Every structure is written in C-alpha cells, then in structure tokens.
C-alpha cells in the first residue's frame, strides 16, 4: 500500500514550502486548497522534480461538508493517509468590532472546524494501522490574546489546546500529533489577505524555511508544541514571569495590527 501526506493550504506560503519539502523527502502528496491553477502548477513541478505521486483536491474549507468531501475523495481513490498537515488558515487585522460578521464564521470554519474535522475523520484509519502523524500549523498568537488579531489568536489558541489534549488521548497508540507555532513569517500574501501592514510589526519576521525546519524538528522529536525560533521560545517562556496584562499589551505592540479608534 502506498501512503500519502495530505496537506491543506498547499497552494502558497508555508503550505507550499512544506509540500516541496515533503516531496523532496519522497512523500506522495495530496494537496488541498481552493486555487486550482496554483495546485496544478505545484503538483506538476513536484512530480517532475521528485518523482512522487501528487494528487490535488480543490476544496473551500469554509464549507460545512469540506472535510467529509476531502475524506471521501481519499476513500474513493484508495489513498491511505499516514500524515495529515493542517496548514490552511488566515487572519484579519484590526479592531474586533470592525471585522466583517462573515469573517468571524469563515475563520472559525478554516482555522478551527477544518482542523478538527479532518483530524476526526483521518484518525480512525491511522489508529487501526497504529501508524500516523498529525501536524497542525498553529501560531505564537495561540499563546496569548493579541490585540488587533483577537479572533485569529482565539482560533490558534483552540488549535494549541486541541493538539495538547489529543496528544494525551493518543499516547501509546502509535499516532503522533504536534503543533508548530510560528511567530511572524515573511509572506506578503498572508498579510495582504489579513489587511495587516507588515511594516508595523516590530519583532523579527522569519522566512518560511524556518517553519519547514521546525516541522522537520517536530517529526524527529517528541514535543507537542514546536516553537520555531529562539525568539519564539523566549516569548513563550517569559510569559511565566510577566503579569498577564503586560503580556497582552506587548503582544499587541509587537504585532502592530491594531488601528486607532477615532
Ligand atoms: N504568515 C505568518 O506570519 C504565519 C505565522 C504563524 C502561523 N501562520 C499560519 O500558517 C498557515 C499558513 O499561512 P501562510 O503564511 O502560508 O498564508 P498563505 O500564504 O495565505 O496561505 C494560506 C493557505 O491556506 C489556504 N486557504 C485559505 N483559506 C482557505 C479556504 N477557505 N479553503 C481552503 N484553503 C484555504 C490558501 O489556499 P487558497 O487561497 O488557494 O484556498 C493557502 O494555501 C496558516 O494557518 C497561518 O495561520 C502564518
């Protein structure tokens, strides 16, 4: 039986870089996102360069039945998934009350429901085979509320909590789950979609490669939450010694995502 890595959010940014890295290491892939052309171009390139089998499934993860459709496709095609990478996600910057009502639900669907539902569907076959890995791309924003990114940080806190709890449930099953929690990553598309001015971020912005390396480190190690850089680790560690109000104020200042109210 051939195994596949299923990667959501594979069309651009971090997901695309992860797809390239997994292909380079010989994994067959199923790429999921909405942008067909980008997925087709990437699939062609990865098959040509690395000789792996790359399938694509175009799916809007905001849709209620999205995860079942992805799972149904894999079943129909007889594709066994031994690695699920939940990477699709987006942010919206600014004051919470100015967020479009529909963005609240859209973000819950993509950043939370799709992660939970895909994991829920793909876990049982992994448990039967006693083989599998789930990798969730969370964020440093999941460790504290970030003013200007309130809803986004809430969705990523959910991913952190879900991953931690499942790592406990999955002990001794042969299945691993971990979350990679990057700080700011240099990806203009992510910021333009969020309406977040990158120039206002006052902390180091890392390259996408930093996340790829963190995923590899996660795969080699046994950790549950992988913080890609020393700065990320310092940020989380220092929270133990700083009053919560100050942690939140600093997070908001560092992100520069909050706009002034008149
Ligand atoms: N960039 C950062 O600073 C940063 C930091 C920490 C964590 N992260 C997390 O890393 C992940 C990837 O972010 P990125 O920087 O690579 O951003 P990106 O370049 O905007 O990529 C987002 C990916 O998610 C997919 N996606 C978005 N909405 C979707 C939907 N409704 N249905 C299906 N797919 C959807 C996009 O594909 P289509 O548009 O083709 O559908 C794209 O492939 C996200 O979970 C993000 O929260 C990013």
PDB file of C-alpha atoms and ligand atoms in Angstrom:
ATOM      1  CA  UNK A   1       0.000   0.000   0.000  1.00  0.00           C
ATOM      2  CA  UNK A   2       1.321   3.497  -0.819  1.00  0.00           C
ATOM      3  CA  UNK A   3       0.937   6.143   1.806  1.00  0.00           C
ATOM      4  CA  UNK A   4       0.259   9.825   1.274  1.00  0.00           C
ATOM      5  CA  UNK A   5       0.748  13.064   3.181  1.00  0.00           C
ATOM      6  CA  UNK A   6      -2.353  15.237   2.984  1.00  0.00           C
ATOM      7  CA  UNK A   7      -1.580  18.935   3.217  1.00  0.00           C
ATOM      8  CA  UNK A   8      -4.181  21.700   3.435  1.00  0.00           C
ATOM      9  CA  UNK A   9      -3.236  25.239   2.462  1.00  0.00           C
ATOM     10  CA  UNK A  10      -0.709  23.843  -0.003  1.00  0.00           C
ATOM     11  CA  UNK A  11      -1.165  26.437  -2.755  1.00  0.00           C
ATOM     12  CA  UNK A  12       1.009  29.223  -1.285  1.00  0.00           C
ATOM     13  CA  UNK A  13       3.315  30.289   1.534  1.00  0.00           C
ATOM     14  CA  UNK A  14       4.089  27.844   4.323  1.00  0.00           C
ATOM     15  CA  UNK A  15       1.944  25.025   2.907  1.00  0.00           C
ATOM     16  CA  UNK A  16       3.641  25.221  -0.478  1.00  0.00           C
ATOM     17  CA  UNK A  17       7.087  25.177   1.150  1.00  0.00           C
ATOM     18  CA  UNK A  18       6.072  22.168   3.268  1.00  0.00           C
ATOM     19  CA  UNK A  19       4.719  20.339   0.207  1.00  0.00           C
ATOM     20  CA  UNK A  20       8.036  20.903  -1.558  1.00  0.00           C
ATOM     21  CA  UNK A  21       9.987  19.626   1.442  1.00  0.00           C
ATOM     22  CA  UNK A  22       7.800  16.519   1.873  1.00  0.00           C
ATOM     23  CA  UNK A  23       8.109  15.737  -1.865  1.00  0.00           C
ATOM     24  CA  UNK A  24      11.889  16.177  -1.723  1.00  0.00           C
ATOM     25  CA  UNK A  25      11.945  13.552   1.018  1.00  0.00           C
ATOM     26  CA  UNK A  26       9.939  11.130  -1.102  1.00  0.00           C
ATOM     27  CA  UNK A  27       6.386  11.533   0.257  1.00  0.00           C
ATOM     28  CA  UNK A  28       3.423  11.109  -2.057  1.00  0.00           C
ATOM     29  CA  UNK A  29       1.112  14.063  -1.576  1.00  0.00           C
ATOM     30  CA  UNK A  30      -2.497  15.163  -1.657  1.00  0.00           C
ATOM     31  CA  UNK A  31      -2.630  18.946  -1.888  1.00  0.00           C
ATOM     32  CA  UNK A  32      -5.763  20.757  -0.737  1.00  0.00           C
ATOM     33  CA  UNK A  33      -6.677  24.435  -1.272  1.00  0.00           C
ATOM     34  CA  UNK A  34      -9.067  26.491  -3.427  1.00  0.00           C
ATOM     35  CA  UNK A  35      -6.676  27.728  -6.147  1.00  0.00           C
ATOM     36  CA  UNK A  36      -6.698  25.019  -8.806  1.00  0.00           C
ATOM     37  CA  UNK A  37      -4.091  26.624 -11.090  1.00  0.00           C
ATOM     38  CA  UNK A  38      -1.570  27.059  -8.311  1.00  0.00           C
ATOM     39  CA  UNK A  39      -2.084  23.490  -7.100  1.00  0.00           C
ATOM     40  CA  UNK A  40      -1.755  22.101 -10.640  1.00  0.00           C
ATOM     41  CA  UNK A  41       1.455  24.024 -11.242  1.00  0.00           C
ATOM     42  CA  UNK A  42       2.924  22.861  -7.926  1.00  0.00           C
ATOM     43  CA  UNK A  43       1.834  19.231  -8.417  1.00  0.00           C
ATOM     44  CA  UNK A  44       3.444  19.158 -11.889  1.00  0.00           C
ATOM     45  CA  UNK A  45       6.674  20.670 -10.603  1.00  0.00           C
ATOM     46  CA  UNK A  46       6.929  18.285  -7.632  1.00  0.00           C
ATOM     47  CA  UNK A  47       6.178  15.187  -9.718  1.00  0.00           C
ATOM     48  CA  UNK A  48       8.794  16.216 -12.304  1.00  0.00           C
ATOM     49  CA  UNK A  49      11.491  17.099  -9.786  1.00  0.00           C
ATOM     50  CA  UNK A  50      10.988  14.384  -7.185  1.00  0.00           C
ATOM     51  CA  UNK A  51       9.157  11.532  -8.930  1.00  0.00           C
ATOM     52  CA  UNK A  52       6.451  11.308  -6.259  1.00  0.00           C
ATOM     53  CA  UNK A  53       2.727  10.890  -6.868  1.00  0.00           C
ATOM     54  CA  UNK A  54       0.979  14.217  -6.246  1.00  0.00           C
ATOM     55  CA  UNK A  55      -2.816  14.459  -6.275  1.00  0.00           C
ATOM     56  CA  UNK A  56      -4.818  17.592  -5.766  1.00  0.00           C
ATOM     57  CA  UNK A  57      -8.236  18.224  -4.366  1.00  0.00           C
ATOM     58  CA  UNK A  58      -9.699  21.719  -4.737  1.00  0.00           C
ATOM     59  CA  UNK A  59     -11.882  22.467  -1.787  1.00  0.00           C
ATOM     60  CA  UNK A  60     -13.080  25.556   0.013  1.00  0.00           C
ATOM     61  CA  UNK A  61     -12.616  24.670   3.678  1.00  0.00           C
ATOM     62  CA  UNK A  62     -15.181  27.275   4.709  1.00  0.00           C
ATOM     63  CA  UNK A  63     -17.882  24.894   3.504  1.00  0.00           C
ATOM     64  CA  UNK A  64     -19.652  22.780   6.112  1.00  0.00           C
ATOM     65  CA  UNK A  65     -19.073  19.432   4.370  1.00  0.00           C
ATOM     66  CA  UNK A  66     -15.491  20.253   3.324  1.00  0.00           C
ATOM     67  CA  UNK A  67     -13.687  17.695   5.485  1.00  0.00           C
ATOM     68  CA  UNK A  68     -16.080  14.864   4.523  1.00  0.00           C
ATOM     69  CA  UNK A  69     -15.518  15.666   0.853  1.00  0.00           C
ATOM     70  CA  UNK A  70     -11.733  15.510   1.257  1.00  0.00           C
ATOM     71  CA  UNK A  71     -12.025  12.255   3.216  1.00  0.00           C
ATOM     72  CA  UNK A  72     -14.493  10.816   0.663  1.00  0.00           C
ATOM     73  CA  UNK A  73     -12.083  11.600  -2.178  1.00  0.00           C
ATOM     74  CA  UNK A  74      -9.252   9.727  -0.434  1.00  0.00           C
ATOM     75  CA  UNK A  75     -11.504   6.736   0.191  1.00  0.00           C
ATOM     76  CA  UNK A  76     -12.773   6.616  -3.407  1.00  0.00           C
ATOM     77  CA  UNK A  77      -9.216   6.780  -4.705  1.00  0.00           C
ATOM     78  CA  UNK A  78      -7.977   4.208  -2.165  1.00  0.00           C
ATOM     79  CA  UNK A  79      -5.358   6.627  -0.783  1.00  0.00           C
ATOM     80  CA  UNK A  80      -4.031   5.829   2.702  1.00  0.00           C
ATOM     81  CA  UNK A  81      -3.015   8.910   4.690  1.00  0.00           C
ATOM     82  CA  UNK A  82      -0.193   8.452   7.163  1.00  0.00           C
ATOM     83  CA  UNK A  83       0.466  12.165   7.660  1.00  0.00           C
ATOM     84  CA  UNK A  84      -2.100  14.955   7.875  1.00  0.00           C
ATOM     85  CA  UNK A  85      -0.808  18.521   7.833  1.00  0.00           C
ATOM     86  CA  UNK A  86      -3.440  21.108   8.764  1.00  0.00           C
ATOM     87  CA  UNK A  87      -1.895  24.287   7.407  1.00  0.00           C
ATOM     88  CA  UNK A  88      -4.735  26.250   5.751  1.00  0.00           C
ATOM     89  CA  UNK A  89      -5.594  29.365   7.692  1.00  0.00           C
ATOM     90  CA  UNK A  90      -5.904  33.120   7.534  1.00  0.00           C
ATOM     91  CA  UNK A  91      -6.047  36.198   9.723  1.00  0.00           C
ATOM     92  CA  UNK A  92      -7.886  39.521   9.714  1.00  0.00           C
ATOM     93  CA  UNK A  93      -6.205  42.505  11.371  1.00  0.00           C
ATOM     94  CA  UNK A  94      -7.810  45.447  13.133  1.00  0.00           C
ATOM     95  CA  UNK A  95     -10.366  46.221  15.834  1.00  0.00           C
ATOM     96  CA  UNK A  96     -12.597  43.253  16.507  1.00  0.00           C
ATOM     97  CA  UNK A  97     -15.852  45.207  16.239  1.00  0.00           C
ATOM     98  CA  UNK A  98     -14.904  46.346  12.736  1.00  0.00           C
ATOM     99  CA  UNK A  99     -14.419  42.823  11.469  1.00  0.00           C
ATOM    100  CA  UNK A 100     -16.993  41.766   8.897  1.00  0.00           C
ATOM    101  CA  UNK A 101     -19.541  39.457  10.521  1.00  0.00           C
ATOM    102  CA  UNK A 102     -18.981  36.802   7.845  1.00  0.00           C
ATOM    103  CA  UNK A 103     -15.220  36.781   8.504  1.00  0.00           C
ATOM    104  CA  UNK A 104     -15.899  35.595  12.052  1.00  0.00           C
ATOM    105  CA  UNK A 105     -17.560  32.433  10.780  1.00  0.00           C
ATOM    106  CA  UNK A 106     -15.201  31.971   7.806  1.00  0.00           C
ATOM    107  CA  UNK A 107     -12.193  31.996  10.118  1.00  0.00           C
ATOM    108  CA  UNK A 108     -13.796  29.551  12.546  1.00  0.00           C
ATOM    109  CA  UNK A 109     -14.517  27.195   9.640  1.00  0.00           C
ATOM    110  CA  UNK A 110     -10.998  27.269   8.151  1.00  0.00           C
ATOM    111  CA  UNK A 111      -8.783  27.746  11.230  1.00  0.00           C
ATOM    112  CA  UNK A 112     -10.762  25.524  13.616  1.00  0.00           C
ATOM    113  CA  UNK A 113     -13.550  23.354  12.142  1.00  0.00           C
ATOM    114  CA  UNK A 114     -11.494  22.093   9.185  1.00  0.00           C
ATOM    115  CA  UNK A 115      -8.586  21.217  11.502  1.00  0.00           C
ATOM    116  CA  UNK A 116     -10.850  19.359  13.943  1.00  0.00           C
ATOM    117  CA  UNK A 117     -12.998  17.615  11.299  1.00  0.00           C
ATOM    118  CA  UNK A 118     -10.094  16.434   9.141  1.00  0.00           C
ATOM    119  CA  UNK A 119      -8.299  15.127  12.220  1.00  0.00           C
ATOM    120  CA  UNK A 120     -11.520  13.467  13.415  1.00  0.00           C
ATOM    121  CA  UNK A 121     -12.006  11.706  10.070  1.00  0.00           C
ATOM    122  CA  UNK A 122      -8.425  10.656   9.360  1.00  0.00           C
ATOM    123  CA  UNK A 123      -7.556   9.471  12.884  1.00  0.00           C
ATOM    124  CA  UNK A 124      -9.602   6.224  12.941  1.00  0.00           C
ATOM    125  CA  UNK A 125      -7.798   4.603   9.953  1.00  0.00           C
ATOM    126  CA  UNK A 126      -4.465   5.734  11.438  1.00  0.00           C
ATOM    127  CA  UNK A 127      -5.448   4.123  14.755  1.00  0.00           C
ATOM    128  CA  UNK A 128      -6.320   0.852  13.009  1.00  0.00           C
ATOM    129  CA  UNK A 129      -2.891   0.816  11.325  1.00  0.00           C
ATOM    130  CA  UNK A 130      -1.192   2.114  14.504  1.00  0.00           C
ATOM    131  CA  UNK A 131       0.685   4.463  12.218  1.00  0.00           C
ATOM    132  CA  UNK A 132       0.268   8.163  11.533  1.00  0.00           C
ATOM    133  CA  UNK A 133       1.170  11.764  12.291  1.00  0.00           C
ATOM    134  CA  UNK A 134      -0.958  14.879  12.532  1.00  0.00           C
ATOM    135  CA  UNK A 135       0.820  18.213  12.228  1.00  0.00           C
ATOM    136  CA  UNK A 136      -1.122  21.375  12.985  1.00  0.00           C
ATOM    137  CA  UNK A 137       0.231  24.756  11.958  1.00  0.00           C
ATOM    138  CA  UNK A 138      -0.860  26.935  14.874  1.00  0.00           C
ATOM    139  CA  UNK A 139       0.829  30.238  15.768  1.00  0.00           C
ATOM    140  CA  UNK A 140       2.635  32.084  18.517  1.00  0.00           C
ATOM    141  CA  UNK A 141      -0.629  34.076  18.607  1.00  0.00           C
ATOM    142  CA  UNK A 142      -2.216  30.990  20.177  1.00  0.00           C
ATOM    143  CA  UNK A 143      -0.300  31.533  23.452  1.00  0.00           C
ATOM    144  CA  UNK A 144      -1.947  34.848  24.378  1.00  0.00           C
ATOM    145  CA  UNK A 145      -4.654  37.086  23.006  1.00  0.00           C
ATOM    146  CA  UNK A 146      -3.186  39.570  20.515  1.00  0.00           C
ATOM    147  CA  UNK A 147      -4.941  42.960  20.341  1.00  0.00           C
ATOM    148  CA  UNK A 148      -5.639  43.684  16.679  1.00  0.00           C
ATOM    149  CA  UNK A 149      -5.752  39.943  15.959  1.00  0.00           C
ATOM    150  CA  UNK A 150      -8.322  38.967  18.584  1.00  0.00           C
ATOM    151  CA  UNK A 151     -10.325  36.412  16.646  1.00  0.00           C
ATOM    152  CA  UNK A 152      -7.264  34.938  14.918  1.00  0.00           C
ATOM    153  CA  UNK A 153      -5.415  34.478  18.210  1.00  0.00           C
ATOM    154  CA  UNK A 154      -8.546  32.819  19.621  1.00  0.00           C
ATOM    155  CA  UNK A 155      -8.690  30.325  16.744  1.00  0.00           C
ATOM    156  CA  UNK A 156      -4.999  29.477  17.154  1.00  0.00           C
ATOM    157  CA  UNK A 157      -5.415  29.019  20.939  1.00  0.00           C
ATOM    158  CA  UNK A 158      -8.033  26.421  20.022  1.00  0.00           C
ATOM    159  CA  UNK A 159      -5.541  24.611  17.764  1.00  0.00           C
ATOM    160  CA  UNK A 160      -2.943  24.632  20.557  1.00  0.00           C
ATOM    161  CA  UNK A 161      -5.480  23.266  23.075  1.00  0.00           C
ATOM    162  CA  UNK A 162      -6.827  20.630  20.690  1.00  0.00           C
ATOM    163  CA  UNK A 163      -3.320  19.434  19.855  1.00  0.00           C
ATOM    164  CA  UNK A 164      -2.269  19.229  23.502  1.00  0.00           C
ATOM    165  CA  UNK A 165      -5.375  17.309  24.543  1.00  0.00           C
ATOM    166  CA  UNK A 166      -5.186  14.894  21.604  1.00  0.00           C
ATOM    167  CA  UNK A 167      -1.514  14.207  22.284  1.00  0.00           C
ATOM    168  CA  UNK A 168      -2.678  12.895  25.678  1.00  0.00           C
ATOM    169  CA  UNK A 169      -5.537  10.873  24.161  1.00  0.00           C
ATOM    170  CA  UNK A 170      -3.211   9.346  21.585  1.00  0.00           C
ATOM    171  CA  UNK A 171      -0.497   8.173  23.970  1.00  0.00           C
ATOM    172  CA  UNK A 172       0.638   4.629  23.234  1.00  0.00           C
ATOM    173  CA  UNK A 173      -1.420   4.392  20.023  1.00  0.00           C
ATOM    174  CA  UNK A 174       1.450   4.778  17.560  1.00  0.00           C
ATOM    175  CA  UNK A 175      -0.016   8.095  16.378  1.00  0.00           C
ATOM    176  CA  UNK A 176       1.800  11.381  16.941  1.00  0.00           C
ATOM    177  CA  UNK A 177       0.278  14.827  16.934  1.00  0.00           C
ATOM    178  CA  UNK A 178       2.122  18.085  17.357  1.00  0.00           C
ATOM    179  CA  UNK A 179       1.614  21.757  16.552  1.00  0.00           C
ATOM    180  CA  UNK A 180       4.178  24.096  15.068  1.00  0.00           C
ATOM    181  CA  UNK A 181       3.670  27.611  16.405  1.00  0.00           C
ATOM    182  CA  UNK A 182       5.500  30.207  14.305  1.00  0.00           C
ATOM    183  CA  UNK A 183       5.822  33.881  15.072  1.00  0.00           C
ATOM    184  CA  UNK A 184       5.619  36.296  12.148  1.00  0.00           C
ATOM    185  CA  UNK A 185       6.634  34.753   8.822  1.00  0.00           C
ATOM    186  CA  UNK A 186       7.692  36.678   5.737  1.00  0.00           C
ATOM    187  CA  UNK A 187       4.743  36.048   3.443  1.00  0.00           C
ATOM    188  CA  UNK A 188       3.182  39.114   1.803  1.00  0.00           C
ATOM    189  CA  UNK A 189       0.079  37.216   0.716  1.00  0.00           C
ATOM    190  CA  UNK A 190      -0.801  36.319   4.319  1.00  0.00           C
ATOM    191  CA  UNK A 191      -0.541  39.985   5.416  1.00  0.00           C
ATOM    192  CA  UNK A 192      -2.356  41.405   2.392  1.00  0.00           C
ATOM    193  CA  UNK A 193      -5.232  38.960   2.928  1.00  0.00           C
ATOM    194  CA  UNK A 194      -5.323  39.973   6.592  1.00  0.00           C
ATOM    195  CA  UNK A 195      -5.124  43.713   5.901  1.00  0.00           C
ATOM    196  CA  UNK A 196      -2.097  43.733   8.211  1.00  0.00           C
ATOM    197  CA  UNK A 197       0.718  46.167   7.396  1.00  0.00           C
ATOM    198  CA  UNK A 198       3.899  44.136   7.674  1.00  0.00           C
ATOM    199  CA  UNK A 199       5.970  47.302   8.203  1.00  0.00           C
ATOM    200  CA  UNK A 200       4.195  47.820  11.558  1.00  0.00           C
ATOM    201  CA  UNK A 201       5.431  44.520  13.003  1.00  0.00           C
ATOM    202  CA  UNK A 202       8.203  45.375  15.457  1.00  0.00           C
ATOM    203  CA  UNK A 203       9.649  41.903  16.076  1.00  0.00           C
ATOM    204  CA  UNK A 204      11.771  39.700  13.788  1.00  0.00           C
ATOM    205  CA  UNK A 205       9.906  38.294  10.783  1.00  0.00           C
ATOM    206  CA  UNK A 206      11.293  34.854   9.836  1.00  0.00           C
ATOM    207  CA  UNK A 207      11.447  33.149   6.474  1.00  0.00           C
ATOM    208  CA  UNK A 208       9.103  30.319   5.506  1.00  0.00           C
ATOM    209  CA  UNK A 209      12.103  27.945   5.695  1.00  0.00           C
ATOM    210  CA  UNK A 210      12.128  28.405   9.460  1.00  0.00           C
ATOM    211  CA  UNK A 211       8.704  26.725   9.613  1.00  0.00           C
ATOM    212  CA  UNK A 212       9.832  23.904   7.314  1.00  0.00           C
ATOM    213  CA  UNK A 213      12.793  23.234   9.607  1.00  0.00           C
ATOM    214  CA  UNK A 214      10.523  23.363  12.670  1.00  0.00           C
ATOM    215  CA  UNK A 215       8.223  20.738  11.144  1.00  0.00           C
ATOM    216  CA  UNK A 216      11.243  18.504  10.477  1.00  0.00           C
ATOM    217  CA  UNK A 217      12.396  19.034  14.059  1.00  0.00           C
ATOM    218  CA  UNK A 218       8.911  18.146  15.246  1.00  0.00           C
ATOM    219  CA  UNK A 219       8.947  14.947  13.219  1.00  0.00           C
ATOM    220  CA  UNK A 220      12.306  13.909  14.688  1.00  0.00           C
ATOM    221  CA  UNK A 221      11.445  14.797  18.285  1.00  0.00           C
ATOM    222  CA  UNK A 222       8.683  14.039  20.756  1.00  0.00           C
ATOM    223  CA  UNK A 223       7.442  17.550  21.573  1.00  0.00           C
ATOM    224  CA  UNK A 224       3.800  18.591  21.416  1.00  0.00           C
ATOM    225  CA  UNK A 225       4.312  22.286  20.684  1.00  0.00           C
ATOM    226  CA  UNK A 226       7.223  23.249  18.453  1.00  0.00           C
ATOM    227  CA  UNK A 227       8.387  26.859  18.606  1.00  0.00           C
ATOM    228  CA  UNK A 228      10.493  27.549  15.507  1.00  0.00           C
ATOM    229  CA  UNK A 229      12.969  30.209  16.702  1.00  0.00           C
ATOM    230  CA  UNK A 230      14.833  31.126  19.873  1.00  0.00           C
ATOM    231  CA  UNK A 231      12.855  34.368  19.928  1.00  0.00           C
ATOM    232  CA  UNK A 232       9.566  32.390  19.826  1.00  0.00           C
ATOM    233  CA  UNK A 233      10.755  30.218  22.720  1.00  0.00           C
ATOM    234  CA  UNK A 234      11.796  33.293  24.727  1.00  0.00           C
ATOM    235  CA  UNK A 235       8.425  34.946  24.114  1.00  0.00           C
ATOM    236  CA  UNK A 236       6.519  31.958  25.460  1.00  0.00           C
ATOM    237  CA  UNK A 237       8.915  31.227  28.328  1.00  0.00           C
ATOM    238  CA  UNK A 238       8.954  34.837  29.550  1.00  0.00           C
ATOM    239  CA  UNK A 239       5.164  34.798  29.935  1.00  0.00           C
ATOM    240  CA  UNK A 240       5.646  32.836  33.164  1.00  0.00           C
ATOM    241  CA  UNK A 241       7.286  35.826  34.839  1.00  0.00           C
ATOM    242  CA  UNK A 242       5.324  38.752  33.429  1.00  0.00           C
ATOM    243  CA  UNK A 243       1.832  39.887  34.507  1.00  0.00           C
ATOM    244  CA  UNK A 244      -0.804  38.773  32.007  1.00  0.00           C
ATOM    245  CA  UNK A 245      -1.865  42.361  31.201  1.00  0.00           C
ATOM    246  CA  UNK A 246       1.696  43.157  30.216  1.00  0.00           C
ATOM    247  CA  UNK A 247       1.981  40.010  28.059  1.00  0.00           C
ATOM    248  CA  UNK A 248      -1.123  41.063  26.129  1.00  0.00           C
ATOM    249  CA  UNK A 249      -0.005  44.686  25.811  1.00  0.00           C
ATOM    250  CA  UNK A 250       3.388  43.589  24.479  1.00  0.00           C
ATOM    251  CA  UNK A 251       1.831  41.117  22.041  1.00  0.00           C
ATOM    252  CA  UNK A 252      -0.383  43.887  20.647  1.00  0.00           C
ATOM    253  CA  UNK A 253       2.554  46.294  20.367  1.00  0.00           C
ATOM    254  CA  UNK A 254       4.786  43.716  18.652  1.00  0.00           C
ATOM    255  CA  UNK A 255       2.092  42.746  16.136  1.00  0.00           C
ATOM    256  CA  UNK A 256       1.178  46.330  15.163  1.00  0.00           C
ATOM    257  CA  UNK A 257      -2.169  45.067  13.904  1.00  0.00           C
ATOM    258  CA  UNK A 258      -4.422  47.350  15.955  1.00  0.00           C
ATOM    259  CA  UNK A 259      -5.760  50.512  14.342  1.00  0.00           C
ATOM    260  CA  UNK A 260      -6.628  53.717  16.202  1.00  0.00           C
ATOM    261  CA  UNK A 261     -10.286  54.377  17.024  1.00  0.00           C
ATOM    262  CA  UNK A 262     -11.409  57.982  16.363  1.00  0.00           C
TER     263      UNK A 262
HETATM  264  N1  LIG B   1       2.394  34.029   7.767  1.00  0.00           N
HETATM  265  C1  LIG B   1       2.536  34.127   9.088  1.00  0.00           C
HETATM  266  O1  LIG B   1       3.091  35.096   9.617  1.00  0.00           O
HETATM  267  C2  LIG B   1       2.047  32.999   9.955  1.00  0.00           C
HETATM  268  C3  LIG B   1       2.517  32.937  11.287  1.00  0.00           C
HETATM  269  C4  LIG B   1       2.070  31.916  12.110  1.00  0.00           C
HETATM  270  C5  LIG B   1       1.177  30.982  11.626  1.00  0.00           C
HETATM  271  N2  LIG B   1       0.748  31.055  10.328  1.00  0.00           N
HETATM  272  C6  LIG B   1      -0.205  30.050   9.868  1.00  0.00           C
HETATM  273  O2  LIG B   1       0.376  29.310   8.815  1.00  0.00           O
HETATM  274  C7  LIG B   1      -0.642  28.832   7.950  1.00  0.00           C
HETATM  275  C8  LIG B   1      -0.276  29.164   6.518  1.00  0.00           C
HETATM  276  O3  LIG B   1      -0.162  30.572   6.396  1.00  0.00           O
HETATM  277  P1  LIG B   1       0.667  31.251   5.223  1.00  0.00           P
HETATM  278  O4  LIG B   1       1.541  32.289   5.826  1.00  0.00           O
HETATM  279  O5  LIG B   1       1.288  30.246   4.357  1.00  0.00           O
HETATM  280  O6  LIG B   1      -0.516  32.028   4.476  1.00  0.00           O
HETATM  281  P2  LIG B   1      -1.000  31.972   2.944  1.00  0.00           P
HETATM  282  O7  LIG B   1       0.154  32.067   2.024  1.00  0.00           O
HETATM  283  O8  LIG B   1      -2.100  32.989   2.829  1.00  0.00           O
HETATM  284  O9  LIG B   1      -1.588  30.510   2.802  1.00  0.00           O
HETATM  285  C9  LIG B   1      -2.832  30.131   3.298  1.00  0.00           C
HETATM  286  C10 LIG B   1      -3.205  28.819   2.665  1.00  0.00           C
HETATM  287  O10 LIG B   1      -4.488  28.442   3.180  1.00  0.00           O
HETATM  288  C11 LIG B   1      -5.363  28.227   2.091  1.00  0.00           C
HETATM  289  N3  LIG B   1      -6.706  28.645   2.436  1.00  0.00           N
HETATM  290  C12 LIG B   1      -7.096  29.836   2.948  1.00  0.00           C
HETATM  291  N4  LIG B   1      -8.432  29.875   3.030  1.00  0.00           N
HETATM  292  C13 LIG B   1      -8.891  28.686   2.560  1.00  0.00           C
HETATM  293  C14 LIG B   1     -10.183  28.133   2.363  1.00  0.00           C
HETATM  294  N5  LIG B   1     -11.296  28.822   2.641  1.00  0.00           N
HETATM  295  N6  LIG B   1     -10.289  26.891   1.850  1.00  0.00           N
HETATM  296  C15 LIG B   1      -9.172  26.187   1.529  1.00  0.00           C
HETATM  297  N7  LIG B   1      -7.935  26.663   1.679  1.00  0.00           N
HETATM  298  C16 LIG B   1      -7.797  27.899   2.191  1.00  0.00           C
HETATM  299  C17 LIG B   1      -4.826  29.070   0.948  1.00  0.00           C
HETATM  300  O11 LIG B   1      -5.168  28.491  -0.305  1.00  0.00           O
HETATM  301  P3  LIG B   1      -6.241  29.082  -1.366  1.00  0.00           P
HETATM  302  O12 LIG B   1      -6.276  30.566  -1.226  1.00  0.00           O
HETATM  303  O13 LIG B   1      -5.719  28.585  -2.675  1.00  0.00           O
HETATM  304  O14 LIG B   1      -7.515  28.416  -0.976  1.00  0.00           O
HETATM  305  C18 LIG B   1      -3.319  28.932   1.156  1.00  0.00           C
HETATM  306  O15 LIG B   1      -2.858  27.747   0.560  1.00  0.00           O
HETATM  307  C19 LIG B   1      -1.942  29.447   8.429  1.00  0.00           C
HETATM  308  O16 LIG B   1      -2.638  28.526   9.229  1.00  0.00           O
HETATM  309  C20 LIG B   1      -1.484  30.623   9.270  1.00  0.00           C
HETATM  310  O17 LIG B   1      -2.414  30.961  10.250  1.00  0.00           O
HETATM  311  C21 LIG B   1       1.163  32.040   9.481  1.00  0.00           C
END
